[in-house]
Amino acid sequence: MSFEITTVTDLALRQLVGPGAAAALAEAGLPRPDDLCAAAHDHGFVACLGHEHYLVAGRDIPLPAASAPPWCFTRSDAVFRLPAEHSHMLLAQYCGHDLRRLPETGWLMTRVADIDVWLRAGAHTPDDVLVGCDASYERYLHDALHGAVPTAAAQHA
């Protein structure tokens, strides 16, 4: 049984926040998801983190400059891809949520291994889960997830 945890390097992340953020998404031809939900677009996804506050994932997306509302900032989250069919067992080692209930293209902000993360199911393909966290925790989360692989594999056997 193989649990492949890969680092995602081909996904640009930007945070769009402030008055007019929803209108800026519409001008860019991007979806506007409901609060604490995500919606797919051609090259990634948009997640609503709160009122007029969005995480935009994808490449070459025309968004406004950071000089005026809405403000647009580049994010440098560490992002890992997990195989969907085994991700719930892997993440169960560190997360209290039953991820089997996460919809196919679901979005969840939670804690894994005592750090804040976001989870996006089906972000690249229907068979994966993305786990993102502050870049300063990249090595810690990577090591924690890899450390859980033997336990998850034993549970699957």
Tab-separated table of C-alpha atoms in Angstrom:
chain	number	residue	atom	x	y	z
A	1	MET	CA	0.000	0.000	0.000
A	2	SER	CA	1.461	3.347	-1.055
A	3	PHE	CA	0.535	6.695	0.471
A	4	GLU	CA	2.126	9.307	-1.737
A	5	ILE	CA	2.425	12.742	-0.152
A	6	THR	CA	3.658	15.285	-2.685
A	7	THR	CA	4.532	18.944	-2.374
A	8	VAL	CA	2.484	21.183	-4.670
A	9	THR	CA	4.595	23.846	-6.361
A	10	ASP	CA	2.427	24.715	-9.374
A	11	LEU	CA	-0.394	26.493	-7.534
A	12	ALA	CA	-0.171	30.257	-7.003
A	13	LEU	CA	-2.124	31.495	-3.979
A	14	ARG	CA	-3.431	35.005	-3.435
A	15	GLN	CA	-5.536	36.521	-0.709
A	16	LEU	CA	-8.178	39.019	-1.802
A	17	VAL	CA	-9.657	41.053	1.032
A	18	GLY	CA	-11.579	44.251	1.602
A	19	PRO	CA	-14.511	46.175	0.179
A	20	GLY	CA	-15.168	45.171	-3.405
A	21	ALA	CA	-13.438	41.786	-3.202
A	22	ALA	CA	-16.527	39.949	-4.464
A	23	ALA	CA	-16.848	42.400	-7.371
A	24	ALA	CA	-13.149	41.895	-8.221
A	25	LEU	CA	-13.754	38.136	-8.415
A	26	ALA	CA	-16.668	38.710	-10.779
A	27	GLU	CA	-14.574	41.062	-12.962
A	28	ALA	CA	-11.883	38.362	-13.192
A	29	GLY	CA	-14.501	35.784	-14.220
A	30	LEU	CA	-14.032	33.811	-11.019
A	31	PRO	CA	-16.728	32.156	-8.912
A	32	ARG	CA	-17.844	33.648	-5.599
A	33	PRO	CA	-18.360	30.789	-3.147
A	34	ASP	CA	-20.531	30.963	-0.044
A	35	ASP	CA	-18.896	31.720	3.319
A	36	LEU	CA	-16.390	29.048	4.383
A	37	CYS	CA	-16.872	27.162	1.104
A	38	ALA	CA	-14.848	26.807	-2.089
A	39	ALA	CA	-15.673	26.742	-5.784
A	40	ALA	CA	-13.591	25.455	-8.673
A	41	HIS	CA	-12.515	27.446	-11.704
A	42	ASP	CA	-10.538	26.417	-14.789
A	43	HIS	CA	-7.103	26.594	-13.162
A	44	GLY	CA	-7.760	26.133	-9.438
A	45	PHE	CA	-10.298	27.274	-6.877
A	46	VAL	CA	-11.599	30.205	-4.847
A	47	ALA	CA	-12.355	29.765	-1.143
A	48	CYS	CA	-14.352	32.216	0.939
A	49	LEU	CA	-12.576	32.749	4.268
A	50	GLY	CA	-15.095	35.302	5.564
A	51	HIS	CA	-16.952	38.459	4.560
A	52	GLU	CA	-15.106	40.021	1.575
A	53	HIS	CA	-12.133	37.711	2.224
A	54	TYR	CA	-11.053	35.092	-0.341
A	55	LEU	CA	-8.219	32.690	-1.056
A	56	VAL	CA	-7.674	32.466	-4.819
A	57	ALA	CA	-5.656	29.522	-6.126
A	58	GLY	CA	-4.469	29.277	-9.712
A	59	ARG	CA	-2.080	30.773	-12.244
A	60	ASP	CA	-2.368	33.919	-14.391
A	61	ILE	CA	-5.533	35.210	-12.766
A	62	PRO	CA	-6.141	38.942	-13.339
A	63	LEU	CA	-6.743	40.405	-9.887
A	64	PRO	CA	-6.348	44.011	-8.683
A	65	ALA	CA	-3.099	45.439	-7.318
A	66	ALA	CA	-2.501	45.547	-3.571
A	67	SER	CA	-2.530	49.352	-3.460
A	68	ALA	CA	-6.245	49.906	-2.764
A	69	PRO	CA	-9.340	48.015	-1.673
A	70	PRO	CA	-9.792	45.255	-2.337
A	71	TRP	CA	-6.262	44.368	-1.364
A	72	CYS	CA	-4.597	41.426	-3.105
A	73	PHE	CA	-1.629	39.741	-1.425
A	74	THR	CA	0.513	36.846	-2.537
A	75	ARG	CA	0.457	33.938	-0.081
A	76	SER	CA	3.294	31.484	0.350
A	77	ASP	CA	1.442	28.585	1.982
A	78	ALA	CA	3.076	25.177	2.028
A	79	VAL	CA	0.719	22.858	0.126
A	80	PHE	CA	0.733	19.059	0.069
A	81	ARG	CA	-1.306	16.688	-2.104
A	82	LEU	CA	-2.628	13.481	-0.519
A	83	PRO	CA	-4.410	10.610	-2.270
A	84	ALA	CA	-8.138	11.028	-1.486
A	85	GLU	CA	-8.846	7.341	-0.959
A	86	HIS	CA	-6.441	7.191	1.985
A	87	SER	CA	-6.285	10.801	3.152
A	88	HIS	CA	-8.974	10.357	5.804
A	89	MET	CA	-6.917	7.604	7.478
A	90	LEU	CA	-3.740	9.623	7.228
A	91	LEU	CA	-5.237	12.848	8.566
A	92	ALA	CA	-7.214	11.028	11.279
A	93	GLN	CA	-3.916	10.603	13.117
A	94	TYR	CA	-3.876	14.372	13.775
A	95	CYS	CA	-7.325	15.802	13.002
A	96	GLY	CA	-10.578	15.379	14.927
A	97	HIS	CA	-12.815	15.695	11.852
A	98	ASP	CA	-14.081	12.670	9.948
A	99	LEU	CA	-12.814	13.632	6.520
A	100	ARG	CA	-14.839	10.899	4.839
A	101	ARG	CA	-17.744	13.337	5.191
A	102	LEU	CA	-15.904	16.074	3.275
A	103	PRO	CA	-17.690	16.477	-0.075
A	104	GLU	CA	-15.790	15.607	-3.251
A	105	THR	CA	-14.913	19.268	-3.830
A	106	GLY	CA	-15.106	20.242	-0.168
A	107	TRP	CA	-13.295	22.933	1.795
A	108	LEU	CA	-12.420	22.895	5.486
A	109	MET	CA	-10.324	25.085	7.749
A	110	THR	CA	-9.171	23.070	10.745
A	111	ARG	CA	-6.126	21.996	12.738
A	112	VAL	CA	-3.835	19.105	11.848
A	113	ALA	CA	-0.946	18.172	14.130
A	114	ASP	CA	-1.748	21.268	16.230
A	115	ILE	CA	-1.345	23.784	13.393
A	116	ASP	CA	-3.963	25.686	11.408
A	117	VAL	CA	-4.505	24.252	7.940
A	118	TRP	CA	-6.955	24.399	5.086
A	119	LEU	CA	-8.106	21.267	3.254
A	120	ARG	CA	-9.458	21.205	-0.283
A	121	ALA	CA	-10.825	17.960	-1.701
A	122	GLY	CA	-10.727	17.425	-5.455
A	123	ALA	CA	-8.740	20.593	-6.140
A	124	HIS	CA	-6.542	19.165	-8.911
A	125	THR	CA	-8.243	15.859	-9.614
A	126	PRO	CA	-11.238	14.147	-8.007
A	127	ASP	CA	-8.826	11.770	-6.289
A	128	ASP	CA	-6.743	14.105	-4.177
A	129	VAL	CA	-6.849	16.328	-1.115
A	130	LEU	CA	-4.744	19.449	-0.755
A	131	VAL	CA	-3.493	20.421	2.692
A	132	GLY	CA	-2.182	23.965	3.048
A	133	CYS	CA	-0.530	25.725	5.971
A	134	ASP	CA	1.677	28.684	6.769
A	135	ALA	CA	5.039	28.161	5.070
A	136	SER	CA	6.863	28.338	8.403
A	137	TYR	CA	5.267	24.977	9.319
A	138	GLU	CA	6.120	23.222	6.046
A	139	ARG	CA	8.808	20.900	7.404
A	140	TYR	CA	6.867	20.120	10.574
A	141	LEU	CA	3.666	19.223	8.710
A	142	HIS	CA	5.583	17.252	6.076
A	143	ASP	CA	7.326	15.204	8.774
A	144	ALA	CA	4.096	14.721	10.743
A	145	LEU	CA	2.191	13.476	7.702
A	146	HIS	CA	5.004	11.151	6.674
A	147	GLY	CA	5.203	9.889	10.246
A	148	ALA	CA	1.518	8.936	10.118
A	149	VAL	CA	1.889	6.891	6.917
A	150	PRO	CA	2.893	3.593	8.629
A	151	THR	CA	-0.054	3.814	11.060
A	152	ALA	CA	-2.522	4.627	8.285
A	153	ALA	CA	-1.097	1.835	6.109
A	154	ALA	CA	-1.434	-0.657	8.978
A	155	GLN	CA	-5.070	0.394	9.499
A	156	HIS	CA	-5.770	-0.098	5.797
A	157	ALA	CA	-4.189	-3.569	5.692
